[in-house]
mmCIF file of C-alpha atoms in Angstrom:
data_model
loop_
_atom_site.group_PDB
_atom_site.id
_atom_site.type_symbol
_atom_site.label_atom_id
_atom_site.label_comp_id
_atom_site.label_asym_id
_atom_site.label_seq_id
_atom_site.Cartn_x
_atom_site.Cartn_y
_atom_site.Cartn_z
ATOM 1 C CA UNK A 24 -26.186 25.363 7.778
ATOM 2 C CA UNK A 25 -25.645 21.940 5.365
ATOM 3 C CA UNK A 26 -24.133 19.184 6.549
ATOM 4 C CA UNK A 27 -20.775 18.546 4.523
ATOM 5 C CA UNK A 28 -20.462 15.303 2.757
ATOM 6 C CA UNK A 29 -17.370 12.710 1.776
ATOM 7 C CA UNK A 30 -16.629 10.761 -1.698
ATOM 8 C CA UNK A 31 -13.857 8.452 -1.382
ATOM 9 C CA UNK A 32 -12.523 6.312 -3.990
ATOM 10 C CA UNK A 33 -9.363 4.682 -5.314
ATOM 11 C CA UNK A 34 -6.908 6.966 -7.457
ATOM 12 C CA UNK A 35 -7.410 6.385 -11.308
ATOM 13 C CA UNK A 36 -3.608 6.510 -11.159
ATOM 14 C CA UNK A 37 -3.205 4.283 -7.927
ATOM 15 C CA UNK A 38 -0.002 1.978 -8.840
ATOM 16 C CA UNK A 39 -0.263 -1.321 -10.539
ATOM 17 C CA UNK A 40 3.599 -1.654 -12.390
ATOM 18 C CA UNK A 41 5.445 -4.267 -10.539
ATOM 19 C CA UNK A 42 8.164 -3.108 -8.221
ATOM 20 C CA UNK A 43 11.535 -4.806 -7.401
ATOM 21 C CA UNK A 44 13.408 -6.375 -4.204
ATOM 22 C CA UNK A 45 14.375 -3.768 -1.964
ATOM 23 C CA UNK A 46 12.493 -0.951 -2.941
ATOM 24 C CA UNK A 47 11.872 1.810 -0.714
ATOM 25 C CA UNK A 48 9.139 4.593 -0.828
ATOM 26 C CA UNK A 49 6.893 2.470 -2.714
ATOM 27 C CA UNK A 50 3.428 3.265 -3.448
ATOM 28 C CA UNK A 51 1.060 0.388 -2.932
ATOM 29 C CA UNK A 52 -2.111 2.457 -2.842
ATOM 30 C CA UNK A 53 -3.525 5.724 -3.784
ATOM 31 C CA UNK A 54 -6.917 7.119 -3.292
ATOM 32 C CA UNK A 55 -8.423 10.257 -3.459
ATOM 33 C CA UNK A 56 -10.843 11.626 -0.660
ATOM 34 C CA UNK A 57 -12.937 15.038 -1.123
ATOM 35 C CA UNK A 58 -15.126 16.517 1.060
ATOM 36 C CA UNK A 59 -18.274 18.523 -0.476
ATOM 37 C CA UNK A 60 -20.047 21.490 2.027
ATOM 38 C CA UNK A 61 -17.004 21.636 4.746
ATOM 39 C CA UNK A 62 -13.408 20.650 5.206
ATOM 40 C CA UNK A 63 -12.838 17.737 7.213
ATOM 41 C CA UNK A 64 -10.212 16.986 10.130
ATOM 42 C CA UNK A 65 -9.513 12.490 9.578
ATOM 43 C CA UNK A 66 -9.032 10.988 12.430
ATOM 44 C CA UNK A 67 -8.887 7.348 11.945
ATOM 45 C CA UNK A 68 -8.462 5.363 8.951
ATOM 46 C CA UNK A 69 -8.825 1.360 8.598
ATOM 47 C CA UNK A 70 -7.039 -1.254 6.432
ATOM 48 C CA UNK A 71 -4.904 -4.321 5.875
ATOM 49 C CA UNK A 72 -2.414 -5.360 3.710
ATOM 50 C CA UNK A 73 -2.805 -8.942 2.278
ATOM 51 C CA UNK A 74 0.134 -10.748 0.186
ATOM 52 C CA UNK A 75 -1.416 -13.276 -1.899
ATOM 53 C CA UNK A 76 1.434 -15.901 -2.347
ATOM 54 C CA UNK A 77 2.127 -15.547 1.295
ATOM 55 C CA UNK A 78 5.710 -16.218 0.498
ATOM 56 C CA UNK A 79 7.601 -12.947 1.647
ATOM 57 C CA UNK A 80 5.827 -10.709 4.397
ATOM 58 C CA UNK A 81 6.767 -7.271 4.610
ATOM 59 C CA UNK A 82 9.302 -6.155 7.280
ATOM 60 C CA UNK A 83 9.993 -2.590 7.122
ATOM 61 C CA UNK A 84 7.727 0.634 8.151
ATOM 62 C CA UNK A 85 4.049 1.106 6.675
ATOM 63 C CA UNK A 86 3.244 4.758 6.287
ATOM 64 C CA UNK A 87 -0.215 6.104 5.530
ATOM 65 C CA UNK A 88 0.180 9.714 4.055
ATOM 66 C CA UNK A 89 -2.402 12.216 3.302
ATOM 67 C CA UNK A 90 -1.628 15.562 1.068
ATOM 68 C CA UNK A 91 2.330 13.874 1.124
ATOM 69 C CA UNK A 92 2.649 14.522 5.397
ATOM 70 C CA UNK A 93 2.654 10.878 6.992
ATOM 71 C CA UNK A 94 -0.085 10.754 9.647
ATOM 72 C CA UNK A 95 0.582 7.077 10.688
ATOM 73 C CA UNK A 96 3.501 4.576 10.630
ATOM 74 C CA UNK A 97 3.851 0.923 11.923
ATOM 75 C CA UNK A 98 5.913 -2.124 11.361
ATOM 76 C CA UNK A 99 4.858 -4.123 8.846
ATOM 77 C CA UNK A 100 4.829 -7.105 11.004
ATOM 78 C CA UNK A 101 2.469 -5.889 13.541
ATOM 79 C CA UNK A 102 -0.551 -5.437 10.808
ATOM 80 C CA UNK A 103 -2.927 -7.641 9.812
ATOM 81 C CA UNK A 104 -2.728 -9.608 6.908
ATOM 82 C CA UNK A 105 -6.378 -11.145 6.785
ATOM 83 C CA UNK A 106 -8.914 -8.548 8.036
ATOM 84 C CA UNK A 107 -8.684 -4.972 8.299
ATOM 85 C CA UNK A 108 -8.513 -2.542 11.866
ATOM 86 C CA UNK A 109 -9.159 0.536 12.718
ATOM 87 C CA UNK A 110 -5.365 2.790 13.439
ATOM 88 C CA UNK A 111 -6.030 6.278 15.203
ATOM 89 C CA UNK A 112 -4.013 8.319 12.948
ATOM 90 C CA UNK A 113 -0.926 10.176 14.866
ATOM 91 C CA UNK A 114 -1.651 13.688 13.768
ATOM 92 C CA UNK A 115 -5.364 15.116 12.402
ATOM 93 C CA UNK A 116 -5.165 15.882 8.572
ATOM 94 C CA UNK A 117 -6.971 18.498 7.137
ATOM 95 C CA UNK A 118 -8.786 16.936 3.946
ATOM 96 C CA UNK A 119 -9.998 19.965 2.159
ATOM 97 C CA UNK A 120 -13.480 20.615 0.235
ATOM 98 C CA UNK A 121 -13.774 20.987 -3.222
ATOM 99 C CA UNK A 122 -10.385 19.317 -4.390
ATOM 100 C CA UNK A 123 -8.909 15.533 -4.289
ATOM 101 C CA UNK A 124 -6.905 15.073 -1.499
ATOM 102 C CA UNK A 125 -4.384 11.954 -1.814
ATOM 103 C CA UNK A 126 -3.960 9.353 0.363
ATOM 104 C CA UNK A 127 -1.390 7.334 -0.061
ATOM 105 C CA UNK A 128 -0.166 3.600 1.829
ATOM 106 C CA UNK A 129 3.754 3.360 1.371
ATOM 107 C CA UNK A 130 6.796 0.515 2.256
ATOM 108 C CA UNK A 131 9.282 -0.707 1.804
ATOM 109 C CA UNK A 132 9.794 -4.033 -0.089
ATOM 110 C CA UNK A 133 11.793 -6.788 1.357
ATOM 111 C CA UNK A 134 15.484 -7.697 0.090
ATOM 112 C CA UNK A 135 14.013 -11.445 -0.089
ATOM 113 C CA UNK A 136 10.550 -10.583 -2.180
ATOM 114 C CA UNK A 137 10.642 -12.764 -5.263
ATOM 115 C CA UNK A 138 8.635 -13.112 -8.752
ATOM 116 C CA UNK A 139 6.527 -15.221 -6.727
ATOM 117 C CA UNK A 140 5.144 -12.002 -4.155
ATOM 118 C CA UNK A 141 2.646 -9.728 -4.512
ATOM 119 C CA UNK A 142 0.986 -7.578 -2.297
ATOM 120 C CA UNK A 143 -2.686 -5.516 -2.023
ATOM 121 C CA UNK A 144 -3.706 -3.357 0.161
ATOM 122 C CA UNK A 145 -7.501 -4.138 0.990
ATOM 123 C CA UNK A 146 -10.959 -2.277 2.757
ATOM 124 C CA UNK A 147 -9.110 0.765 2.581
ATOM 125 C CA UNK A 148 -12.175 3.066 4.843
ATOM 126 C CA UNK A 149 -12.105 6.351 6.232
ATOM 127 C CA UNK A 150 -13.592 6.124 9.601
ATOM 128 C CA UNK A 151 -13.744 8.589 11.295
ATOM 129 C CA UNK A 152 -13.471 12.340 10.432
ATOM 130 C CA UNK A 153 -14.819 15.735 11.924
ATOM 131 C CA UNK A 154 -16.575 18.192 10.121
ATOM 132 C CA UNK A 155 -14.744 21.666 11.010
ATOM 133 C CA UNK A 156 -18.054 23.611 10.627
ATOM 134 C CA UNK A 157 -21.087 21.386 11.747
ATOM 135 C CA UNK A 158 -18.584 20.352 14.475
ATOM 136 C CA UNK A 159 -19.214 16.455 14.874
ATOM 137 C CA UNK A 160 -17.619 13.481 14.656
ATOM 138 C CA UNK A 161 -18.864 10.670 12.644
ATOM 139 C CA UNK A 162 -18.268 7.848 9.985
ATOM 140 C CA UNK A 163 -18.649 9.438 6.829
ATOM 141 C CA UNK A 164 -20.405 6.289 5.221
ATOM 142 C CA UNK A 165 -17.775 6.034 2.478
ATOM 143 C CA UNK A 166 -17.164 2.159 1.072
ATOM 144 C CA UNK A 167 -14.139 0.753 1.863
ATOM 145 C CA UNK A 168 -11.992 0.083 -1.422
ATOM 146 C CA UNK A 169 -8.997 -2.413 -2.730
ATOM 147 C CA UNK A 170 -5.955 -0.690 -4.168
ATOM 148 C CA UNK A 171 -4.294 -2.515 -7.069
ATOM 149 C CA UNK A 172 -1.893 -5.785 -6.714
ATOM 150 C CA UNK A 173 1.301 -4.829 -6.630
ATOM 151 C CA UNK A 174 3.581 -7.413 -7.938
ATOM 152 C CA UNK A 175 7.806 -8.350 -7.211
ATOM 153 C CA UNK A 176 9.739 -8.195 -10.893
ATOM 154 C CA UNK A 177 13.455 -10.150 -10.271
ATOM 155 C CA UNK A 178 15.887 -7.429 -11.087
ATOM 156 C CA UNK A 179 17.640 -7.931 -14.460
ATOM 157 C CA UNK A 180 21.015 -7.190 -15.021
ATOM 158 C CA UNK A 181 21.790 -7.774 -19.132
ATOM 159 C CA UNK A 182 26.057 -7.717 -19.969
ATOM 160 C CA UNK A 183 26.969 -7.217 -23.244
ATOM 161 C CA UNK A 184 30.685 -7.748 -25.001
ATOM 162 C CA UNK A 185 31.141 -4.974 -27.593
ATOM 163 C CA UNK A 186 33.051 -6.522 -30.584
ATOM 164 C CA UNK A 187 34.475 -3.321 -31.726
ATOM 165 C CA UNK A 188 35.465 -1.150 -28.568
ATOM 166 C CA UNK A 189 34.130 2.749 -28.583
ATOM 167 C CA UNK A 190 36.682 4.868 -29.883
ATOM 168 C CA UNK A 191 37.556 7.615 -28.124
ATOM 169 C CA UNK A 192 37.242 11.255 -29.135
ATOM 170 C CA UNK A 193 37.892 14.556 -28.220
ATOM 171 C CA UNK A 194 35.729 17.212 -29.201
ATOM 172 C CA UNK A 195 37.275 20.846 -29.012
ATOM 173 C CA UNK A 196 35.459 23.609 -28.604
#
């Protein structure tokens, strides 16, 4: 019986549009993971998320999702912004072979995030995972990747004084 094997790699549509002050649900990485020979069972997942001005940290929930079901969640605050570590993920995933299956890192961004922030996640890396048919556990060798910056846009709000007010109408029917 073959071995199964793992390609990893960032999304071609991981998110790169800025985002704006308290935003929730937001995507600030995407990548795709797909197991050839075997489906796989991830187990632990490793990762940091750096801001580059260093202005606003992030102070909600992180959650890492794979196929949409979160499989991890922490504060914000209690991740590292410099290097990357290792998280045991809270439930087992099944990533399965032969098709892309996303993983996604998701939070929230702060009230107090300004044109000035950005954030990144960085060394995304899978592992750990076990092969459901050879039966082992092992790093799957896959490079560890950078997601896309994700920038803060100041909210615009543009009022305009009509000269002429809108009639109104009634359309009957």
């Amino acid at each position: 019986i073959g071995s199964g094997t793992l390609t990893f790699q960032k999304a071609s549509d991981s998110p790169s549009s800025a985002t704006v002050p308290n935003s929730s649900g937001v995507v600030l990485a995407k990548y795709n993971a797909n197991p050839t020979g075997e489906d796989m069972e991830l187990r632990q997942v490793s990762f940091y998320i750096s801001s580059s001005s260093g202005v606003t940290a992030l102070n909600g929930t992180v959650y890492v999702k794979v196929n949409g079901a979160t499989v991890y969640s922490a504060s914000a605050a209690s991740l590292s912004g410099t290097s990357a570590v290792t998280v045991n993920l809270s439930s087992w995933p099944i990533l399965t072979k032969g098709v892309n299956n996303p993983i996604t890192v998701e939070t929230s961004i702060p009230s107090a995030a300004t044109a000035s922030d950005n954030y990144i996640v960085k060394q995304f890396d899978l592992i750990q995972v076990r092969r459901l048919v050879t039966l082992d556990l092992l790093d799957p060798g896959v490079s560890a990747s950078d997601a896309n910056q994700i920038s803060v846009q100041a909210a615009n709000l543009a009022v305009t004084t009509l000269s002429t007010p809108v009639a109104n109408s009634v359309v009957t029917g």
